[in-house]
Coordinates of C-alpha atoms in Angstrom, one line a residue:
D1 CA -8.3 -15.7 13.3
E2 CA -6.0 -17.7 11.1
Y3 CA -6.5 -20.7 8.8
V4 CA -3.7 -23.1 7.9
C5 CA -4.2 -24.4 4.3
G6 CA -3.9 -27.9 3.0
E7 CA -2.1 -28.7 -0.3
D8 CA -3.8 -27.1 -3.3
E9 CA -6.6 -25.5 -1.3
R10 CA -8.0 -22.4 -2.9
P11 CA -9.4 -19.2 -1.3
L12 CA -12.7 -19.8 -3.0
S13 CA -13.1 -23.3 -1.5
I14 CA -11.9 -22.1 1.9
A15 CA -14.4 -19.2 1.9
K16 CA -17.2 -21.5 1.0
K17 CA -16.2 -24.0 3.6
L18 CA -15.9 -21.4 6.4
G19 CA -18.8 -19.1 5.3
L20 CA -16.5 -16.1 4.5
D21 CA -16.6 -13.4 1.8
V22 CA -14.0 -14.6 -0.7
D23 CA -13.2 -11.0 -1.7
K24 CA -12.5 -10.0 1.9
L25 CA -10.4 -13.2 2.4
V26 CA -8.2 -12.4 -0.7
G27 CA -8.0 -8.7 0.1
L28 CA -7.0 -9.3 3.7
N29 CA -4.1 -11.6 2.6
R30 CA -2.9 -10.0 -0.7
P31 CA -0.4 -7.8 1.1
V32 CA 1.4 -10.9 2.3
Y33 CA 0.7 -13.0 -0.9
P34 CA 0.7 -10.4 -3.8
T35 CA -0.3 -12.9 -6.4
L36 CA -3.2 -14.3 -4.4
N37 CA -6.5 -14.6 -6.2
K38 CA -9.8 -16.5 -5.7
T39 CA -8.7 -19.6 -7.5
A40 CA -4.9 -19.6 -6.7
P41 CA -3.8 -23.0 -5.4
L42 CA -2.1 -22.7 -2.0
K43 CA 0.7 -24.8 -0.6
A44 CA 0.2 -26.9 2.5
G45 CA 0.9 -24.9 5.6
T46 CA 0.1 -21.5 4.1
K47 CA -1.5 -19.3 6.8
L48 CA -4.3 -17.0 5.9
R49 CA -5.9 -14.3 8.1
L50 CA -9.7 -14.7 8.2
P51 CA -12.3 -11.9 7.9
P52 CA -15.5 -12.2 10.0
P53 CA -18.0 -14.8 8.7
I54 CA -20.7 -13.5 6.3
G55 CA -23.7 -12.3 8.3
S56 CA -21.9 -12.4 11.7
S57 CA -22.3 -9.5 14.1
A58 CA -18.7 -8.5 13.5
D59 CA -19.3 -8.4 9.7
A60 CA -22.7 -6.7 9.9
H61 CA -21.7 -4.0 12.4
F62 CA -18.3 -3.3 10.9
E63 CA -17.8 0.5 10.7
R64 CA -14.7 2.2 9.6
A65 CA -13.2 4.9 11.8
D66 CA -14.0 8.6 11.1
W67 CA -10.5 9.1 9.5
W68 CA -11.0 6.4 6.9
A69 CA -13.1 8.3 4.4
P70 CA -10.9 11.4 4.3
C71 CA -7.8 9.2 3.9
N72 CA -9.5 7.3 1.1
E73 CA -10.4 10.5 -0.7
I74 CA -6.8 11.8 -0.4
V75 CA -5.4 8.5 -1.9
S76 CA -7.9 8.8 -4.7
K77 CA -7.0 12.4 -5.4
L78 CA -3.2 11.6 -5.3
K79 CA -3.7 8.7 -7.7
S80 CA -5.6 10.9 -10.2
S81 CA -3.3 13.9 -9.9
R82 CA -1.1 15.0 -12.7
G83 CA 2.4 13.4 -12.4
A84 CA 1.4 10.6 -10.0
H85 CA 1.7 7.8 -12.5
P86 CA 5.2 6.7 -11.4
F87 CA 3.9 6.1 -7.9
E88 CA 0.8 4.1 -8.7
S89 CA 2.5 0.7 -8.3
A90 CA 5.6 -0.9 -6.9
V91 CA 8.9 -0.2 -8.6
D92 CA 9.7 -3.2 -10.8
W93 CA 13.4 -2.7 -10.2
E94 CA 14.4 -6.1 -11.7
D95 CA 12.8 -5.3 -15.1
M96 CA 14.2 -1.8 -15.0
G97 CA 17.7 -3.0 -14.2
L98 CA 17.9 -1.1 -11.0
V99 CA 19.9 -3.7 -9.0
E100 CA 20.8 -1.1 -6.4
Y101 CA 17.2 -0.2 -5.6
P102 CA 16.4 -2.7 -2.9
F103 CA 19.7 -1.8 -1.1
I104 CA 18.9 1.9 -1.1
I105 CA 15.1 1.7 -0.6
T106 CA 14.6 -0.7 2.2
Q107 CA 10.9 0.1 2.8
P108 CA 9.3 0.4 -0.7
M109 CA 5.8 1.9 -0.9
D110 CA 3.5 3.0 -3.6
L111 CA 0.0 4.5 -3.9
G112 CA -1.6 1.2 -5.0
T113 CA -0.3 -0.6 -1.9
V114 CA -1.6 2.2 0.3
E115 CA -5.0 2.0 -1.4
H116 CA -5.1 -1.8 -1.0
K117 CA -4.1 -1.6 2.7
L118 CA -6.7 1.0 3.3
M119 CA -9.5 -0.9 1.5
S120 CA -8.5 -4.1 3.4
D121 CA -8.7 -2.3 6.7
M122 CA -5.0 -2.9 7.5
Y123 CA -4.5 0.5 9.0
V124 CA -5.6 1.3 12.5
S125 CA -4.9 5.0 12.4
A126 CA -4.7 8.0 10.0
A127 CA -1.1 8.4 11.2
Q128 CA -0.2 5.0 9.6
V129 CA -1.7 6.0 6.3
E130 CA 0.2 9.3 6.4
R131 CA 3.4 7.5 7.2
D132 CA 3.0 5.2 4.1
L133 CA 2.0 8.1 1.8
R134 CA 4.9 10.2 2.9
L135 CA 7.2 7.2 2.3
V136 CA 6.1 6.9 -1.3
F137 CA 7.4 10.3 -2.1
E138 CA 10.4 10.3 0.2
N139 CA 11.6 7.1 -1.4
A140 CA 11.3 8.6 -4.9
M141 CA 13.3 11.7 -3.8
H142 CA 15.9 9.6 -2.0
F143 CA 16.5 7.3 -5.0
N144 CA 16.4 9.8 -7.9
Q145 CA 18.6 12.8 -8.7
P146 CA 17.1 16.2 -8.0
D147 CA 17.2 17.0 -11.8
D148 CA 15.3 13.8 -12.7
P149 CA 11.6 14.2 -13.7
V150 CA 10.6 11.5 -11.2
Y151 CA 12.2 13.5 -8.4
S152 CA 10.3 16.6 -9.5
M153 CA 6.9 14.7 -9.8
A154 CA 7.5 13.3 -6.3
S155 CA 8.2 16.7 -4.8
K156 CA 5.1 18.2 -6.4
T157 CA 2.9 15.3 -5.4
M158 CA 4.3 15.5 -1.9
K159 CA 3.3 19.1 -1.7
L160 CA -0.2 18.2 -2.9
F161 CA -0.4 15.4 -0.3
T162 CA 0.7 17.8 2.5
S163 CA -1.9 20.3 1.4
L164 CA -4.7 17.7 1.2
W165 CA -3.7 16.2 4.6
S166 CA -3.6 19.6 6.3
H167 CA -7.0 20.6 4.8
A168 CA -8.5 17.3 6.0
K169 CA -7.3 18.1 9.6
L170 CA -6.1 14.6 10.1
A171 CA -3.5 13.5 12.7
T172 CA 0.1 14.0 11.5
V173 CA 3.4 12.4 12.2
S174 CA 6.7 14.2 11.9
P175 CA 8.7 13.6 8.7
S176 CA 11.5 11.0 8.8
K177 CA 14.1 11.5 11.5
G178 CA 17.1 13.3 10.4
G179 CA 15.4 15.5 7.8
T180 CA 15.2 14.8 4.1
P181 CA 17.2 11.8 2.9
A182 CA 20.2 12.5 0.7
A183 CA 19.1 12.6 -2.9
G184 CA 20.5 11.2 -6.0
Y185 CA 21.4 7.5 -5.6
G186 CA 19.6 6.3 -8.7
S187 CA 20.5 6.6 -12.3
A188 CA 19.4 9.8 -14.0
G189 CA 16.1 9.3 -15.8
A190 CA 15.3 6.1 -13.8
K191 CA 11.5 5.9 -13.2
A192 CA 11.8 4.7 -9.6
K193 CA 10.0 5.6 -6.5

């Protein structure tokens, strides 16, 4: 379901009015509106996806698929692994002066976004989770030079990911078509993924 906002409506008031869990409402819509929070004023015409109403049979009987828990565990292990810090959040290419970044990396992805999408039930299969996790590290190796520390951290974390995924016996997708992307578009030493 979808809700079209009036001028200056806020997720908290919408949730109360419609009998929704405000955290689920915000979580479901944050990937589209990254700065969304419970009290953020919304512009007229903003469209929000709606979670099931509190206490509804859809809310009460909601169960995650059997692949969800192993995927969540893998994301947690990756985030806490040594050398994963460059991949925890989106590359702030503007602050870093990496003006070429959005032209080279057309599908940015980071562990925080994967975790958020997983927690917001935006994935419908383990293969989608795997695709996004693989993209995190492929992007880092595509943008950075092979002798850059970020490239090395991405390569090591990708190996950990591959091992964890294989051990969990989850469905897999093949790596990007055409093999490994050409490396080395970014500036040496750039902390980009």
